[in-house]
GROMACS .gro file of C-alpha atoms in nm:
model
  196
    1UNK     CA    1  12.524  21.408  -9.341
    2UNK     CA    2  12.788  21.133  -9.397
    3UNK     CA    3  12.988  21.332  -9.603
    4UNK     CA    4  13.005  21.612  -9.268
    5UNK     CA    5  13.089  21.257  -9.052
    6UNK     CA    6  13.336  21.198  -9.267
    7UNK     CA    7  13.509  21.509  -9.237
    8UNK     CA    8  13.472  21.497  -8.899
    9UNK     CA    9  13.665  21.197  -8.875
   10UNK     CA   10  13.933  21.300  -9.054
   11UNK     CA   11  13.969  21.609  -8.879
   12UNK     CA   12  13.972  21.453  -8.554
   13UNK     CA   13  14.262  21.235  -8.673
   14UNK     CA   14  14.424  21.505  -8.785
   15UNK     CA   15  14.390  21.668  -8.437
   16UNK     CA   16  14.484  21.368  -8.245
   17UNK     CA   17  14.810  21.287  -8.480
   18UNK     CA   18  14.920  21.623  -8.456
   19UNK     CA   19  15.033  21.656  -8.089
   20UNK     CA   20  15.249  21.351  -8.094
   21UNK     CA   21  15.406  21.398  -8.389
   22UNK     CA   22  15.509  21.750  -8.342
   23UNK     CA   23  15.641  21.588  -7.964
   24UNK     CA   24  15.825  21.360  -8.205
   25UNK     CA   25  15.961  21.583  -8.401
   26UNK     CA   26  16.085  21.821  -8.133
   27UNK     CA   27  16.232  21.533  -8.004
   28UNK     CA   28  16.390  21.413  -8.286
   29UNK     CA   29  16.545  21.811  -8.335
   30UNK     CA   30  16.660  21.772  -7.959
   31UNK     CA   31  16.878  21.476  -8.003
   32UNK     CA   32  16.975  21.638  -8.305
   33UNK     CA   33  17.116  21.962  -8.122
   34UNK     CA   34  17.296  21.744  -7.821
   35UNK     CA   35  17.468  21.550  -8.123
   36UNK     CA   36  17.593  21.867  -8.266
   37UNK     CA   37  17.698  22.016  -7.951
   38UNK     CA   38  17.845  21.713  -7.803
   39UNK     CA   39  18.103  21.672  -8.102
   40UNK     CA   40  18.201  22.045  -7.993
   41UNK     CA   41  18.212  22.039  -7.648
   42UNK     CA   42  18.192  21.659  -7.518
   43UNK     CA   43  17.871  21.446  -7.420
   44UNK     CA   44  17.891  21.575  -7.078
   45UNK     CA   45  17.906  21.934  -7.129
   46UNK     CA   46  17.614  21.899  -7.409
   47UNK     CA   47  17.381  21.723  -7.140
   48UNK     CA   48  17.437  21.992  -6.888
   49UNK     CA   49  17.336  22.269  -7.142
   50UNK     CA   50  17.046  22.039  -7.264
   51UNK     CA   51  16.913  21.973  -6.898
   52UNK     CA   52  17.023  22.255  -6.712
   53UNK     CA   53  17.138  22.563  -6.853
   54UNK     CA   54  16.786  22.547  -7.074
   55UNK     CA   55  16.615  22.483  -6.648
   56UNK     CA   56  16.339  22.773  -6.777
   57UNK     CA   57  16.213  22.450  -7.019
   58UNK     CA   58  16.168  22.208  -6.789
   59UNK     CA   59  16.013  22.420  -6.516
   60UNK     CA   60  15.758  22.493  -6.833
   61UNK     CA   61  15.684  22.132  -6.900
   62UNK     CA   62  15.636  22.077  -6.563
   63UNK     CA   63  15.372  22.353  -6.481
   64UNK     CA   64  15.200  22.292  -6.790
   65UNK     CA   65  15.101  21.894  -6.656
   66UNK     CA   66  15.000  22.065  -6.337
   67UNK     CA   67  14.799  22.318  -6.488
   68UNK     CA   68  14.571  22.137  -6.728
   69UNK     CA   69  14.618  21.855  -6.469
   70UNK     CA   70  14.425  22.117  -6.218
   71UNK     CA   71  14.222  22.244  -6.538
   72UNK     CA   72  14.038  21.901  -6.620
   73UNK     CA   73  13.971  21.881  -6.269
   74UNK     CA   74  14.235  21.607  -6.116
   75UNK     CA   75  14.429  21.690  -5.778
   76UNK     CA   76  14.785  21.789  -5.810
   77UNK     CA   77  14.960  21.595  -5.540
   78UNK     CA   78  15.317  21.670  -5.650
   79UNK     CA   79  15.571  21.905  -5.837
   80UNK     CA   80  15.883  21.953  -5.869
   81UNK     CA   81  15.956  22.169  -6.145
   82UNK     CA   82  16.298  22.180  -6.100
   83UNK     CA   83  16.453  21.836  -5.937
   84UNK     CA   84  16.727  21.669  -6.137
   85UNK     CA   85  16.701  21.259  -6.050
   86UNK     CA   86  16.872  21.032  -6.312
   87UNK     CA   87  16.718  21.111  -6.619
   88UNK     CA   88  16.430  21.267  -6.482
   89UNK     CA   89  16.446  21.673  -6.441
   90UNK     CA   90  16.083  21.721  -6.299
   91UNK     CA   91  15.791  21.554  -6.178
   92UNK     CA   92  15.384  21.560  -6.158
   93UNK     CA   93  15.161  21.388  -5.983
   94UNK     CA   94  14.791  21.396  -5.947
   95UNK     CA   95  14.481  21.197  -5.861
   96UNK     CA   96  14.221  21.165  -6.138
   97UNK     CA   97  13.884  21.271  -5.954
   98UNK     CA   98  13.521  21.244  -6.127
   99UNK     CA   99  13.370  21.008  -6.339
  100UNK     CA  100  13.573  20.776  -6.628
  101UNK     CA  101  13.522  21.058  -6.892
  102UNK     CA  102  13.650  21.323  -6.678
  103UNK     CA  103  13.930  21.127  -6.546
  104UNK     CA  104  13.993  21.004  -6.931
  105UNK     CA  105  14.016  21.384  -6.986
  106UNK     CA  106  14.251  21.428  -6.686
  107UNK     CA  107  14.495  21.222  -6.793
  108UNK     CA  108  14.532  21.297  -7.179
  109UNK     CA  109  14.552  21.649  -7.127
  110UNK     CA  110  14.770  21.707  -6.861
  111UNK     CA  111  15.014  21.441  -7.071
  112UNK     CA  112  15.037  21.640  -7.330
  113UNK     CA  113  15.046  21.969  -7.195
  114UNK     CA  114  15.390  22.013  -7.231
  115UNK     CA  115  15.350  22.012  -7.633
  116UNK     CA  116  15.047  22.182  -7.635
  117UNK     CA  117  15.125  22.489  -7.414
  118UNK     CA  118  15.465  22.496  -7.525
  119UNK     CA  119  15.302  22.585  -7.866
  120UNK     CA  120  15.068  22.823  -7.713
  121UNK     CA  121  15.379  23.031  -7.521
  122UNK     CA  122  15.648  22.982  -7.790
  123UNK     CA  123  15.320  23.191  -8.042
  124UNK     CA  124  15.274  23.458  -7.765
  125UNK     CA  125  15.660  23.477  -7.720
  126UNK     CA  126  15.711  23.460  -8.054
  127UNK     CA  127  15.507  23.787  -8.096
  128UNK     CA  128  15.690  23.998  -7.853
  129UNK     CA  129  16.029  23.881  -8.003
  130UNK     CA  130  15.885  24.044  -8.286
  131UNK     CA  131  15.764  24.340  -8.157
  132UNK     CA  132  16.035  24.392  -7.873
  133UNK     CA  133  16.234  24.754  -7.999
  134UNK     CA  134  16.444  24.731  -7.674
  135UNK     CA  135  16.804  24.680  -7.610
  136UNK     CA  136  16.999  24.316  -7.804
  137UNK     CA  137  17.014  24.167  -7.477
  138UNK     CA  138  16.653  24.159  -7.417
  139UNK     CA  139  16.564  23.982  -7.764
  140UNK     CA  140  16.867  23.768  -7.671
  141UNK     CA  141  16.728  23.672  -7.323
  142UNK     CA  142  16.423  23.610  -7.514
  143UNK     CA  143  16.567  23.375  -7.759
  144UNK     CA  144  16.728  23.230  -7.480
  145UNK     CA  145  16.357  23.127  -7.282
  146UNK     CA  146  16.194  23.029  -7.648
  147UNK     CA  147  16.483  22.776  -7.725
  148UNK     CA  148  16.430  22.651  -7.355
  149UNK     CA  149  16.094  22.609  -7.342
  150UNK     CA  150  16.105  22.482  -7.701
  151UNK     CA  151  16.331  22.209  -7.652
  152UNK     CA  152  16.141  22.067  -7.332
  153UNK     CA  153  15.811  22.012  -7.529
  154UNK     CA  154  15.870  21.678  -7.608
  155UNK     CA  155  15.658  21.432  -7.472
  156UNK     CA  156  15.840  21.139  -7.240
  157UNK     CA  157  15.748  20.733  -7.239
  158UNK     CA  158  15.502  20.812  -6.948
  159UNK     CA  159  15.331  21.099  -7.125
  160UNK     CA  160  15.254  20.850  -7.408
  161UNK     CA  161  15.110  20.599  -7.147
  162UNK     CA  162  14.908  20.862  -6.980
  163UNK     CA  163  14.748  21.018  -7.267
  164UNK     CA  164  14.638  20.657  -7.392
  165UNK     CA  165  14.468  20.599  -7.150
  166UNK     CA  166  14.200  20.893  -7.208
  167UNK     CA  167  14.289  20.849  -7.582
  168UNK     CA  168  13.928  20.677  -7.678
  169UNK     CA  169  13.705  20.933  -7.458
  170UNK     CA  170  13.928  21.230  -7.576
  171UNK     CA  171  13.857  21.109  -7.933
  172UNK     CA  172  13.525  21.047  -7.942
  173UNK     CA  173  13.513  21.463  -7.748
  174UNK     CA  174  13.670  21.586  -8.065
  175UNK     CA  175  13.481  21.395  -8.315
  176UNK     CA  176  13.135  21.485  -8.157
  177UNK     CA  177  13.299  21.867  -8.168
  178UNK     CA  178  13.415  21.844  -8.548
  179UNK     CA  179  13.058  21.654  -8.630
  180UNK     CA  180  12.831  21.941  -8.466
  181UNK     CA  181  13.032  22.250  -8.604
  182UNK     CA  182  13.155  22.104  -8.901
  183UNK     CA  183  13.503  22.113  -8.899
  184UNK     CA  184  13.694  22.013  -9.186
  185UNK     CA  185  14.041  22.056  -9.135
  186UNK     CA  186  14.140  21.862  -9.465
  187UNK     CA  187  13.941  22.039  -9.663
  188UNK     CA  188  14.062  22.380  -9.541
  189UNK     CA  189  14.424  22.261  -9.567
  190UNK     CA  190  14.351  22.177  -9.934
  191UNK     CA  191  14.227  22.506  -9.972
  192UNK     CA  192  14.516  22.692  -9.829
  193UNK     CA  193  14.755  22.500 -10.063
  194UNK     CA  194  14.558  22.522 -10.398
  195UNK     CA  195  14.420  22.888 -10.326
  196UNK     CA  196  14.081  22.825 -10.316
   0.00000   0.00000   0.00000
């Protein structure tokens, strides 16, 4: 039994790491891209195709807080999916409604919807890229909405803050999860890379 609460623990680390550090990353390959295009086309000309040619992105992130903001049961006050203010290109709000774990839920998952969703599109995208037999245009359209959606998956400052402060309740959720079915994601990890 301790050795299956073990695991469990681990796993739920794992799970927990994994969504900020992949909004890390992508942000990290963001920057990257707006260095590379700004030494070809100027600072100014790189943030306009960062924040507005790739619009399809943000509009994403945006729906995705107000979906699994609506999901866990909070009240979407606010969106603007689409509404360029200083460095701001969107905005959600909501009221948390329920109890402290629901509300803990609320505001953990629709922070980092934007990461997680993205994920779940860019896969079913991903697919139909793969599958598409149509015209060039239509797998370059494609391209066009994955690198969009991709590059607006990063999680901002006040994402961070908001999915602390479910963090604890959201943890404990997994862990109980992992615990009762066993999950060992280390394990199966270990077995993917040694074969067995």
């Amino acid at each position: 039994m301790t050795e299956r609460l073990l695991h469990a623990l681990i796993s739920t680390g794992i799970i927990i790491l994994v969504v900020p550090i992949a909004g890390l990353i992508i942000g990290w390959i963001t920057e990257g891209i707006t260095i590379l295009l700004s030494r070809g086309i100027g600072i100014k000309a790189a943030l306009f195709v960062m924040n507005y040619v790739t619009f399809i992105g943000t509009i994403h992130h945006e729906l995705s807080h107000a979906l699994y903001a609506l999901l866990t049961g909070a009240k979407v006050t606010k969106v603007e999916v689409f509404k360029p203010q200083g460095n701001r290109l969107g905005k959600v709000e909501y009221i948390p409604r329920g109890n402290f774990f629901t509300k803990s839920l609320q505001h953990t998952f629709s922070a980092v919807a934007p990461t997680v969703q993205g994920f779940i599109t860019e896969l079913l995208l991903f697919k139909l890229f793969m599958y598409l037999n149509g015209p060039l245009w239509q797998k370059i359209v494609l391209g066009y909405v994955m690198f969009s959606i991709f590059i607006h998956m990063t999680l901002s400052g006040a994402d961070v803050k908001a999915a602390l402060k479910g963090l604890p309740i959201v943890f404990i959720l997994i862990f109980a999860v992992c615990a009762i079915f066993g999950i060992d994601l280390w394990g199966t990890f270990a077995g993917m890379i040694t074969g067995g």
